[in-house]
Coordinates of C-alpha atoms and ligand atoms in Angstrom, one line a residue:
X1 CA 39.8 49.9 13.3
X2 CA 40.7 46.4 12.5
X3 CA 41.9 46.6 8.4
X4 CA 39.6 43.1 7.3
X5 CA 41.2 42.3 4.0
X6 CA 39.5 38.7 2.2
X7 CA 40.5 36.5 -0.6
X8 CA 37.4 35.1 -2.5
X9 CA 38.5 32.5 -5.5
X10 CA 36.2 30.9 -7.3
X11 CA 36.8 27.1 -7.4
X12 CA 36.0 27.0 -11.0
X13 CA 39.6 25.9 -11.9
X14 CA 42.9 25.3 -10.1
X15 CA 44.4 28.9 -8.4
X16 CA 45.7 31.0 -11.4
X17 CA 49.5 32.9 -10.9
X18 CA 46.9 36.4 -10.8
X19 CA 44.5 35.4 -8.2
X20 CA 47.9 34.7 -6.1
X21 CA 49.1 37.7 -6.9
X22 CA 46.2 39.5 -5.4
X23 CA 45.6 37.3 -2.2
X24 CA 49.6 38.2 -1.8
X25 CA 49.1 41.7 -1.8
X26 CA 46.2 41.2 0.5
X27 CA 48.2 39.1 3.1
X28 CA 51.4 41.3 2.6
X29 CA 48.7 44.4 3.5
X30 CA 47.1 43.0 6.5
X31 CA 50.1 41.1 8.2
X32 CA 51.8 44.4 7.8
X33 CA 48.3 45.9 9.5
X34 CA 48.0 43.5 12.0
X35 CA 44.5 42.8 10.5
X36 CA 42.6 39.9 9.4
X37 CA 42.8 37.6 6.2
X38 CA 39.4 36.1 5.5
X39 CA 39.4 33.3 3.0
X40 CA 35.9 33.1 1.0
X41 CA 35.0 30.4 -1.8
X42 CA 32.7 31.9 -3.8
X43 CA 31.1 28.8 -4.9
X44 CA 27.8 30.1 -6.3
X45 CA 28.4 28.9 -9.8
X46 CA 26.7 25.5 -9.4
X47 CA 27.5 24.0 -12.7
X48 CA 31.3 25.0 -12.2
X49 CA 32.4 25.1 -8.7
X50 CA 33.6 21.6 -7.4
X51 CA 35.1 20.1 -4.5
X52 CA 38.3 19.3 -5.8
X53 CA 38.9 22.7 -7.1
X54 CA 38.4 23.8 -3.7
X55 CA 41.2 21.5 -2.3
X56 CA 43.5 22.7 -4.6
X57 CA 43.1 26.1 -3.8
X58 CA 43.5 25.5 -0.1
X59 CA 46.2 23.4 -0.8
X60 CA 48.0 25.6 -2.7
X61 CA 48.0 28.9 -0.6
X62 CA 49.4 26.4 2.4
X63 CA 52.0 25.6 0.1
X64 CA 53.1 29.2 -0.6
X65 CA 52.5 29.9 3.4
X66 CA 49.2 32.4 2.7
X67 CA 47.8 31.4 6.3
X68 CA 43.9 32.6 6.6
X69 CA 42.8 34.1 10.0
X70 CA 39.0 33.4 9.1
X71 CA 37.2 31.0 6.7
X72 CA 36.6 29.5 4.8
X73 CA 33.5 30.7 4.5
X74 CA 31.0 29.5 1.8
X75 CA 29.4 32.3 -0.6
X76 CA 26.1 29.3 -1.2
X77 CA 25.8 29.3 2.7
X78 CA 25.1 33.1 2.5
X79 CA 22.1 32.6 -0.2
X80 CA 19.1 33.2 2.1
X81 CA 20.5 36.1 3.4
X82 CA 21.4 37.6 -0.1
X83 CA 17.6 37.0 -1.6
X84 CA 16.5 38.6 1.9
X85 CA 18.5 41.6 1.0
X86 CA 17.4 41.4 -2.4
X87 CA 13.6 41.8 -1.5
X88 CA 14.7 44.7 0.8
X89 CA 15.5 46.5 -1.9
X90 CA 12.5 45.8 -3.9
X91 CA 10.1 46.6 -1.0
X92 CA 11.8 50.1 -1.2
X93 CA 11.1 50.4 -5.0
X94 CA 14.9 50.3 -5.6
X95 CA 15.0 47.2 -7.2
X96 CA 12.4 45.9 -9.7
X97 CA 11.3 42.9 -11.2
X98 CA 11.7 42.1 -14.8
X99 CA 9.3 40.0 -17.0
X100 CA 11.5 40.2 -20.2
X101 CA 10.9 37.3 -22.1
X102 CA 14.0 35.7 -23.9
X103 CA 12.7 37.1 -27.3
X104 CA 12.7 40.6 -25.4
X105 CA 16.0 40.2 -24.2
X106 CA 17.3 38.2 -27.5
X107 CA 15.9 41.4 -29.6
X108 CA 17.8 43.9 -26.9
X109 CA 20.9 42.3 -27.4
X110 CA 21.1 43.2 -31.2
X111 CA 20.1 46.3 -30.8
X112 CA 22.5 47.4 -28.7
X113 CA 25.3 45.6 -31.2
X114 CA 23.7 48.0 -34.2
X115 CA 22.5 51.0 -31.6
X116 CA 25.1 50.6 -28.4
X117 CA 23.8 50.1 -25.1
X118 CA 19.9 51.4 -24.0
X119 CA 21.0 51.2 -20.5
X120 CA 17.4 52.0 -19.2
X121 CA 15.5 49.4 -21.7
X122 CA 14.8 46.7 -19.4
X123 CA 13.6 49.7 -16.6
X124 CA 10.8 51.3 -19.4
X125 CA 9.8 47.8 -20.0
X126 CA 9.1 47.0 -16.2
X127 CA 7.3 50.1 -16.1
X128 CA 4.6 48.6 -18.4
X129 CA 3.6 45.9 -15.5
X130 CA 2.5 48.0 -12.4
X131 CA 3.9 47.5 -9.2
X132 CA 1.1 45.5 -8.1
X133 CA 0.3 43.0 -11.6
X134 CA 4.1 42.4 -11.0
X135 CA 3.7 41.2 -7.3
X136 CA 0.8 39.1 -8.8
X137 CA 2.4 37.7 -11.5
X138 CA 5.4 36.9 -9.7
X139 CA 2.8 34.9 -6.8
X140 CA 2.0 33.3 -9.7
X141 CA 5.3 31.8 -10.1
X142 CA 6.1 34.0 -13.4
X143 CA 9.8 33.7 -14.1
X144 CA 11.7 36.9 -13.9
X145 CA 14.9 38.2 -12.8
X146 CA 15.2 41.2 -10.1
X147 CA 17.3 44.3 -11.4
X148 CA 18.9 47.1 -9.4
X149 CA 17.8 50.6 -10.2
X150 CA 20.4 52.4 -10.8
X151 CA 20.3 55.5 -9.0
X152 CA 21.1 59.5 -11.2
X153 CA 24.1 61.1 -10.7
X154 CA 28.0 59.7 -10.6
X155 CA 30.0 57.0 -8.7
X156 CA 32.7 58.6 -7.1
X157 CA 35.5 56.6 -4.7
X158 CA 39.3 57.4 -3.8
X159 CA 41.3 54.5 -5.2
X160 CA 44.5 53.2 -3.4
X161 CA 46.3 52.7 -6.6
X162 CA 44.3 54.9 -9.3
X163 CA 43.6 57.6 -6.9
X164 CA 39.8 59.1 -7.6
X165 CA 37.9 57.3 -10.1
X166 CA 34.2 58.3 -11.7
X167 CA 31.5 56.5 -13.2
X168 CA 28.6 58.8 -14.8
X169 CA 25.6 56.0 -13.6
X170 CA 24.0 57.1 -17.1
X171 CA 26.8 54.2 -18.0
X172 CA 26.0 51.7 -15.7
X173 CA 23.2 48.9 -17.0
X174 CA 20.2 48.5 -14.5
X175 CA 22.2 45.4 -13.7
X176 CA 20.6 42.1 -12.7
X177 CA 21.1 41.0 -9.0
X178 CA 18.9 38.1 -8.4
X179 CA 18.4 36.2 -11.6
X180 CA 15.3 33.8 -12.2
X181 CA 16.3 30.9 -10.5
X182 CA 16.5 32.9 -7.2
X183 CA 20.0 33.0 -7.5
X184 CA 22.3 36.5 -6.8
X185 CA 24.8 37.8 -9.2
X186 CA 28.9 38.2 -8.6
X187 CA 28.1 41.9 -7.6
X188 CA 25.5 41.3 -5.4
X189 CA 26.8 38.8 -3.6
X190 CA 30.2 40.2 -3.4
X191 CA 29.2 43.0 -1.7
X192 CA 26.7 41.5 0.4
X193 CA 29.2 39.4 2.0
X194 CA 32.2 41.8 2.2
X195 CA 29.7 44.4 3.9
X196 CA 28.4 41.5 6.2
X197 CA 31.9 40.1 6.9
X198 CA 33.1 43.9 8.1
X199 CA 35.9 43.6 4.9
X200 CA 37.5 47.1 5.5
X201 CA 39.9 46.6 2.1
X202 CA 38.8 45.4 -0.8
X203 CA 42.0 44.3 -3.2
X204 CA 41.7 42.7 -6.5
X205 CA 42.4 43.2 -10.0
X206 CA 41.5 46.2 -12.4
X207 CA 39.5 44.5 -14.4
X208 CA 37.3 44.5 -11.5
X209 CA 37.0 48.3 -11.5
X210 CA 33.4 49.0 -13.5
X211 CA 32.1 46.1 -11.2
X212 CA 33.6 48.5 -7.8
X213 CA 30.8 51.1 -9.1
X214 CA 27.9 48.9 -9.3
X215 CA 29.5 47.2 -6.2
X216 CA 29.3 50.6 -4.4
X217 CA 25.6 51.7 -5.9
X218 CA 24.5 48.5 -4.0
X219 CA 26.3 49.4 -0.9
X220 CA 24.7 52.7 -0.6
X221 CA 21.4 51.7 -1.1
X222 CA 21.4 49.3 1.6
X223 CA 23.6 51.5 3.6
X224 CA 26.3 49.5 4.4
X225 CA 29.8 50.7 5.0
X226 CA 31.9 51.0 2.1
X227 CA 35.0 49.6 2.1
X228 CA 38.2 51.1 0.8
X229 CA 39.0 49.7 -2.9
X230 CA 42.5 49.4 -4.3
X231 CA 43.2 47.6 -7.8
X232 CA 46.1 46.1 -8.7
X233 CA 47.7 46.1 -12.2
X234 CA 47.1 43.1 -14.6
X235 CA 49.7 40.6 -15.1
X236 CA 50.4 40.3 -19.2
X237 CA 52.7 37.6 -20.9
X238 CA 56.3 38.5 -22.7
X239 CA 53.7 39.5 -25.4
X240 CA 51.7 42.2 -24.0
X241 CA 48.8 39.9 -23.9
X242 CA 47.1 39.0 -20.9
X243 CA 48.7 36.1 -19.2
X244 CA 47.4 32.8 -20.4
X245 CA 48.2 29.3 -20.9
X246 CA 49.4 30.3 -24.4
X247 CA 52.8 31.8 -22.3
X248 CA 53.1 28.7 -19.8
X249 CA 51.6 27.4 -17.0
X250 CA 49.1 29.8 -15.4
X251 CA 47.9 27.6 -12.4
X252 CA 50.4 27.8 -9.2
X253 CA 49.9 24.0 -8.8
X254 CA 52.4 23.6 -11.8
X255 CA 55.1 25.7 -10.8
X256 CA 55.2 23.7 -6.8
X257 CA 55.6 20.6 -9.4
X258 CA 58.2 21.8 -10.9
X259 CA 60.5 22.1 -8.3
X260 CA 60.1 26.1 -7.5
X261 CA 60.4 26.7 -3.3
X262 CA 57.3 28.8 -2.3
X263 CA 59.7 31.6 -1.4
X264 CA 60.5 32.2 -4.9
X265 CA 57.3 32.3 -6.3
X266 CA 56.3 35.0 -3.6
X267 CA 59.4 36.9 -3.9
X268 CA 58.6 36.4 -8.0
X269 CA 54.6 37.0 -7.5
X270 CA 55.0 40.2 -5.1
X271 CA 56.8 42.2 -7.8
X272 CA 54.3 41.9 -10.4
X273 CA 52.6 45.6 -9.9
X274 CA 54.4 46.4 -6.8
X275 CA 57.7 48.4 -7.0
X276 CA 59.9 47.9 -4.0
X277 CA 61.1 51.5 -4.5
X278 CA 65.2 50.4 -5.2
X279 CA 67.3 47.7 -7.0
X280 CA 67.1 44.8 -4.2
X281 CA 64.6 42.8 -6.2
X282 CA 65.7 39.3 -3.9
X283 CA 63.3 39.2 -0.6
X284 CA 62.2 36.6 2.2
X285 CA 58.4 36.8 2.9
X286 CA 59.3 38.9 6.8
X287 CA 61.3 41.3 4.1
X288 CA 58.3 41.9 1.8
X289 CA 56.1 42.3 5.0
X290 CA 58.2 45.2 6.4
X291 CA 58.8 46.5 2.9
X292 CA 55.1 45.9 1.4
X293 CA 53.1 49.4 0.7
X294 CA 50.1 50.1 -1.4
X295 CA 51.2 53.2 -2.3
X296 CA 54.0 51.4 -4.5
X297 CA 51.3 49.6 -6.6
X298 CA 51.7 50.3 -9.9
X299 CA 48.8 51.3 -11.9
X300 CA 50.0 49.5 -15.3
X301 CA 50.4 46.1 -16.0
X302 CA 53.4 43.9 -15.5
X303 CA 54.9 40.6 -17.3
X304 CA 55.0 37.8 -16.1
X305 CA 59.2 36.8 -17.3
X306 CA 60.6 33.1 -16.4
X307 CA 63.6 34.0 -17.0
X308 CA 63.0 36.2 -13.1
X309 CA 61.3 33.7 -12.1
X310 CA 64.4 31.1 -12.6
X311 CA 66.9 34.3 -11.6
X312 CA 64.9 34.5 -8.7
X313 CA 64.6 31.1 -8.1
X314 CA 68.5 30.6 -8.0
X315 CA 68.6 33.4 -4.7
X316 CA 66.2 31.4 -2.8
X317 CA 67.8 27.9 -3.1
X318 CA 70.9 30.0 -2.1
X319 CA 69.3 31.1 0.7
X320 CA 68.1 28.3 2.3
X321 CA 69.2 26.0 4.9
X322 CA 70.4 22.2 3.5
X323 CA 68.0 21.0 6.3
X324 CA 65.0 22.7 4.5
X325 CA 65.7 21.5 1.2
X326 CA 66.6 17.8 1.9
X327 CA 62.7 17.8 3.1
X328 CA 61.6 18.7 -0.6
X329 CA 64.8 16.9 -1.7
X330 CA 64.8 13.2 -0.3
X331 CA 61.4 12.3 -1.6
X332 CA 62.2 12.8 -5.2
X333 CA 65.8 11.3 -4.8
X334 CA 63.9 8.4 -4.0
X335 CA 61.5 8.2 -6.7
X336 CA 64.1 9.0 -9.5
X337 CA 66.0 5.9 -8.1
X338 CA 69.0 7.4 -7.0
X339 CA 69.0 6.8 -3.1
X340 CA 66.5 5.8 -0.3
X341 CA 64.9 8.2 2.1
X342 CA 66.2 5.8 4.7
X343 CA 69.9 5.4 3.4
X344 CA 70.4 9.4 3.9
X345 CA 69.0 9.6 7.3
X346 CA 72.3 7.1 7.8
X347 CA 74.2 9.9 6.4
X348 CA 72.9 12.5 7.3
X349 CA 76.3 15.1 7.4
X350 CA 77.2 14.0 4.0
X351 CA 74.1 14.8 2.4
X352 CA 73.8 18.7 4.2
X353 CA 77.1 18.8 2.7
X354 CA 75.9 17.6 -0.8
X355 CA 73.1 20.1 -0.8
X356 CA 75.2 23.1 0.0
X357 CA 78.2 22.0 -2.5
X358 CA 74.9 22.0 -5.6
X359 CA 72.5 24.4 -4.1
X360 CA 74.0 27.5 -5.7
X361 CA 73.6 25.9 -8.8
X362 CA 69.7 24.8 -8.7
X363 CA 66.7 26.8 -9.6
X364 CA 64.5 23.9 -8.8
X365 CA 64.4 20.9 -6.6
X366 CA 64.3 18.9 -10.0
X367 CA 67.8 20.8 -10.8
X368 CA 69.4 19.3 -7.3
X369 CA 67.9 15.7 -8.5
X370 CA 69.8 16.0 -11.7
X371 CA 73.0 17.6 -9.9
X372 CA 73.3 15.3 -7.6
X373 CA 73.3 12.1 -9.3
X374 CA 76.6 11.6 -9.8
X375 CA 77.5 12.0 -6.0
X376 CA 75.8 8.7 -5.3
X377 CA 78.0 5.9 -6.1
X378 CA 81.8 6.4 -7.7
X379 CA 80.7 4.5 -10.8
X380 CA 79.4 6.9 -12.4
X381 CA 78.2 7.2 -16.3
X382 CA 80.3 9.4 -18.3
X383 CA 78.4 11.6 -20.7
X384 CA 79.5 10.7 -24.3
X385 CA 79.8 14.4 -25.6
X386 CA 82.0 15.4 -22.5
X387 CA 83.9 12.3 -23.1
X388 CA 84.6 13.6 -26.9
X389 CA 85.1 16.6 -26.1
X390 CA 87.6 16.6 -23.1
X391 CA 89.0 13.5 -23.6
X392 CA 88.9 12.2 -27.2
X393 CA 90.3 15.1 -28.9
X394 CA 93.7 14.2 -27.6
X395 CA 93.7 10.8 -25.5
X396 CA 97.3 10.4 -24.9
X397 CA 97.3 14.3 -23.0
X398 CA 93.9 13.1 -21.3
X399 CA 95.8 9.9 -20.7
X400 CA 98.6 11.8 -19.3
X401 CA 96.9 13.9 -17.0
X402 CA 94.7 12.0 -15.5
X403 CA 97.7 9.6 -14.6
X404 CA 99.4 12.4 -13.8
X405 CA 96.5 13.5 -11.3
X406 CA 96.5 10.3 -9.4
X407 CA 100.0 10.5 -8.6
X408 CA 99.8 14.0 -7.1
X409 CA 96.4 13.4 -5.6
X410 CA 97.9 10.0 -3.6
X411 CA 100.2 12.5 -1.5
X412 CA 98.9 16.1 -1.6
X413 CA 97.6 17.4 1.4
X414 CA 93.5 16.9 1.4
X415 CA 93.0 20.9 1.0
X416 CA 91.4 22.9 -1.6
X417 CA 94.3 25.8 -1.7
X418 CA 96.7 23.0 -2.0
X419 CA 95.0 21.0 -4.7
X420 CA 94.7 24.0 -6.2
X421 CA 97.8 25.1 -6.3
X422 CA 99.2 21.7 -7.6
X423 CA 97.3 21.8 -10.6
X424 CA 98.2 25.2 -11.1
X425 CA 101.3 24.6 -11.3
X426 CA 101.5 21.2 -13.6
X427 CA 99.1 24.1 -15.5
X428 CA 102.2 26.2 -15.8
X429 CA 104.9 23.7 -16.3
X430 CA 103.1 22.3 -19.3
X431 CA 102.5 25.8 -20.6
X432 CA 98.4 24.6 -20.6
X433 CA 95.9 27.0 -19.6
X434 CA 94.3 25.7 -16.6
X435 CA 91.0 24.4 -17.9
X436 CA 93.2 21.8 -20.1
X437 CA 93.6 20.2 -16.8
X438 CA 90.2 20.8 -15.1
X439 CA 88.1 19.9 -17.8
X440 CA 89.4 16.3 -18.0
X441 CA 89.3 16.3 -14.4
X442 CA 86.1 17.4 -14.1
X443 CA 84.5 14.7 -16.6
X444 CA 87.0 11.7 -14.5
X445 CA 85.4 13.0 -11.6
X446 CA 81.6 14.1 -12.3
X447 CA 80.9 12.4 -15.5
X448 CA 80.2 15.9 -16.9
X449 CA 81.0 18.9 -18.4
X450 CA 79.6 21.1 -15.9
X451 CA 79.8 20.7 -12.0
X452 CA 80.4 23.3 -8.7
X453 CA 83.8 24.4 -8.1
X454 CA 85.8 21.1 -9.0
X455 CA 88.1 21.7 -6.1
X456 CA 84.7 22.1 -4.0
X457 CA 84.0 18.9 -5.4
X458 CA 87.1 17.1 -4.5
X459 CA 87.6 18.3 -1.1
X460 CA 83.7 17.2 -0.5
X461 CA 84.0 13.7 -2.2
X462 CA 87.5 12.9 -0.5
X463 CA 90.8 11.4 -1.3
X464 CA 89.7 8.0 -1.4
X465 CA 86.1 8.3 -3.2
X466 CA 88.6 10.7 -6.2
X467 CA 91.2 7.9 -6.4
X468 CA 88.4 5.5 -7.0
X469 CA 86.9 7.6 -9.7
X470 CA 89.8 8.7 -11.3
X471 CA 90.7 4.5 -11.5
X472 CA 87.0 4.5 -13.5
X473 CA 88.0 7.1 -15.6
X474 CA 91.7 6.1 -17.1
X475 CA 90.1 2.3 -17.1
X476 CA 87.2 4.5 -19.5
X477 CA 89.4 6.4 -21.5
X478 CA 91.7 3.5 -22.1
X479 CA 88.9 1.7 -23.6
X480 CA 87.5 4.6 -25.6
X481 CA 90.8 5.0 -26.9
X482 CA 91.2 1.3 -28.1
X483 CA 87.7 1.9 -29.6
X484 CA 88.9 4.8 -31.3
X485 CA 91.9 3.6 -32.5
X486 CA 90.5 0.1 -33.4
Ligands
LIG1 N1 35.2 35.3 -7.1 C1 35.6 36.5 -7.8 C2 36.8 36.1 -8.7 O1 37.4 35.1 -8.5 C3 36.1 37.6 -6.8 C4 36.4 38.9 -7.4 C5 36.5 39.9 -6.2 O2 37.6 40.0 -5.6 O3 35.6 40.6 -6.0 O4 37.0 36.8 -9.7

């Protein structure tokens, strides 16, 4: 047997961090299977569904590398066949049409809030009109909606992640599958087009599980193969609240703006309700394939935590090849100003080198914008807090070293264990501990307070490009000083 897994967003809105979630542990299932990934848009909500939301969706799931095997398909291009089905059922009495008028169904609703649910109301009511005055009045072009009749007895099926569940049908409402504008209802349609497109695993979220036993009354009364069901756990803010814009961005979209790589937000998503089973949390997408299994789904919910996210985040940039991220890079070096597209083709070496020296350091492509801004051109802007802090305390030492620096740096062998141990030892002489000399250093050099490795940082920019600086710097401090002074 093929395993037929599908992914069916709505494109009512832009792809939420939860429906990833769950077409990720689809595609982590069947690409572990060797099945099939079908991609449905279930784009029956008129009023709602539009074609930009669609885009988006597609969009996105290329972004995070969620290829589809078959699809899209269209749920509205299914609607003849679903009212087809629908009249099946009625022909063998186990469907029925409903007359209710709004007042009926107005007076119903406040009953039930006083009384609970009559779950049978709407069925004694049909039973007034006669099979036959029904098919009259519905020739007649009475409005009514078409309700499924519920069947005695229980709804039994063997989870993948809850293991057996029950539904005692008593509890299940005579639902509505075809309402009065000829149109089918999320349960009917659902499983009229998982059962028609052969969907051997149905995955989605728990709060799907009371729908799973209506879904499975309707596929045994049109005797259709039932799939097997698994739900996945809900995904809840730092609160214990169910994850909304209220704790950040919710829609993928926003987090590919931001700078994550797709890798990280799978590695991120794909532990949210699975447990890998040991500590290594950090994963490449052929790594949660071979790893992936259902029976690791948790049953209870999981938080969604930025700070993983960023944690995460930091492995991947780590991980991957310079080449990979100067593609995401370059574009956005360009629009912040710093350097054209076409200038780092020219130098091509130096800027691999550049993105290795700051990618252990980024979380986010944004992260290697701001990191790299002072690698650009040697006249850098020196941040005024960096300044005060590393400098101004005590201009004549900063004075001092830095002088001191250029001397040494003139004639020193260009290596990092020599540099090193150079400054180490001026570190010793001087009875400093060695950040008195690296923190000046670093701010001549970078502009800042913080930076990669600063012999990492020398040995990439180069003799040359450091004696330049370190001119900048002492003609900067000697003029902060005066200001100071003066
Ligand atoms: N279109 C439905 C949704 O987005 C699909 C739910 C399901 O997987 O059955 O919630």
């Amino acid at each position: 047997m093929t395993v037929r897994v599908r992914f069916p967003p709505s494109p009512t809105g832009n792809l939420h961090v939860g429906g990833v979630r769950t077409a990720l542990f689809n595609w982590l299932f069947v690409r572990k299977h060797g099945g099939v990934f079908v991609l449905r848009i279930e784009d029956t909500d008129k009023d709602r569904s539009n074609p930009e939301h669609n885009a988006t969706i597609l969009e996105s799931l290329r972004w995070l590398g969620l290829n589809w095997d078959e699809g899209p398909y269209f749920q509205s291009e299914s609607l003849k066949r679903h009212k087809e089905e629908v009249m099946s059922l009625l022909d063998r009495g186990l469907a029925y049409r409903d007359f209710s008028s709004a007042e009926e169904l107005a007076s119903e609703r406040t009953r039930t809030k006083v009384n609970g649910p009559d779950r049978r109301a709407a069925r004694r009511r049909a039973e007034l009109v006669s099979v036959k005055e029904g098919e009259a009045k519905a020739q007649d072009g009475e409005s009514h909606a078409i309700r499924f009749r519920v069947p005695e007895g229980q709804t039994i099926w063997k989870d993948m992640v809850h293991g057996e569940m029950k539904f005692e049908n008593a509890d299940i409402d005579d639902l509505v599958i075809l309402r009065s504008d000829g149109s089918p209802t999320y349960n009917f349609a659902v499983a009229s087009d998982d059962a028609n497109q052969g969907i051997t695993h149905v995955i989605r979220g728990d709060d799907h599980l009371s729908n799973t036993a209506k879904q499975i009354l309707i596929y045994n009364s049109m005797e259709w193969m039932e799939p097997v069901f698994a739900h996945v756990p809900m995904i809840l803010g730092p609160d214990g609240k169910r994850l909304s814009k209220r704790h950040g961005a919710t829609a993928i979209q926003a987090y590919r703006d931001e700078g994550f790589l797709p890798s990280a937000m799978i590695n991120f998503l794909a532990l949210l309700g699975w447990n890998p089973g040991d500590d290594i949390e950090f994963m490449d997408l052929d790594t949660l394939i071979d790893r992936f299994s259902m029976d690791r789904v948790l049953k209870k919910s999981s938080i969604f935590d930025l700070k993983k996210l960023g944690w995460l985040s930091g492995q991947h940039f780590n991980s991957t090849p310079a080449k990979e991220l100067a593609e995401l890079l370059s574009p956005k070096l360009e629009a912040a100003g710093l350097i054209t597209q076409d200038a780092l083709k020219m130098r091509e070496d130096w800027y691999l080198g550049l993105i290795d020296l700051l990618k252990t350091r980024a979380r986010r492509i944004s992260d290697l914008v701001e990191l790299s801004e002072p690698f650009f051109s040697n006249d850098i802007e020196f941040d005024e807090s960096a300044v005060l802090k590393h400098w101004l305390k005590d201009p004549e030492k900063s004075l001092m070293i830095l002088s001191f620096l250029r001397s040494v740096f003139t004639e020193v062998d260009w290596d990092d264990t020599e540099l090193e141990s150079k400054i180490r030892a001026y570190a010793v002489q001087k009875q400093w501990k060695l950040g008195e000399v690296i923190h000046p250093l670093r701010v001549a050099i970078t502009g800042r307070e913080a930076s990669p490795g600063i012999f990492d940082v020398l040995i990439f920019l180069g003799r040359d490009c450091v004696l330049d600086r370190l001119g900048n710097a002492l003609d900067h401090l000697e003029k902060k000083t005066a200001e100071t002074l003066g």
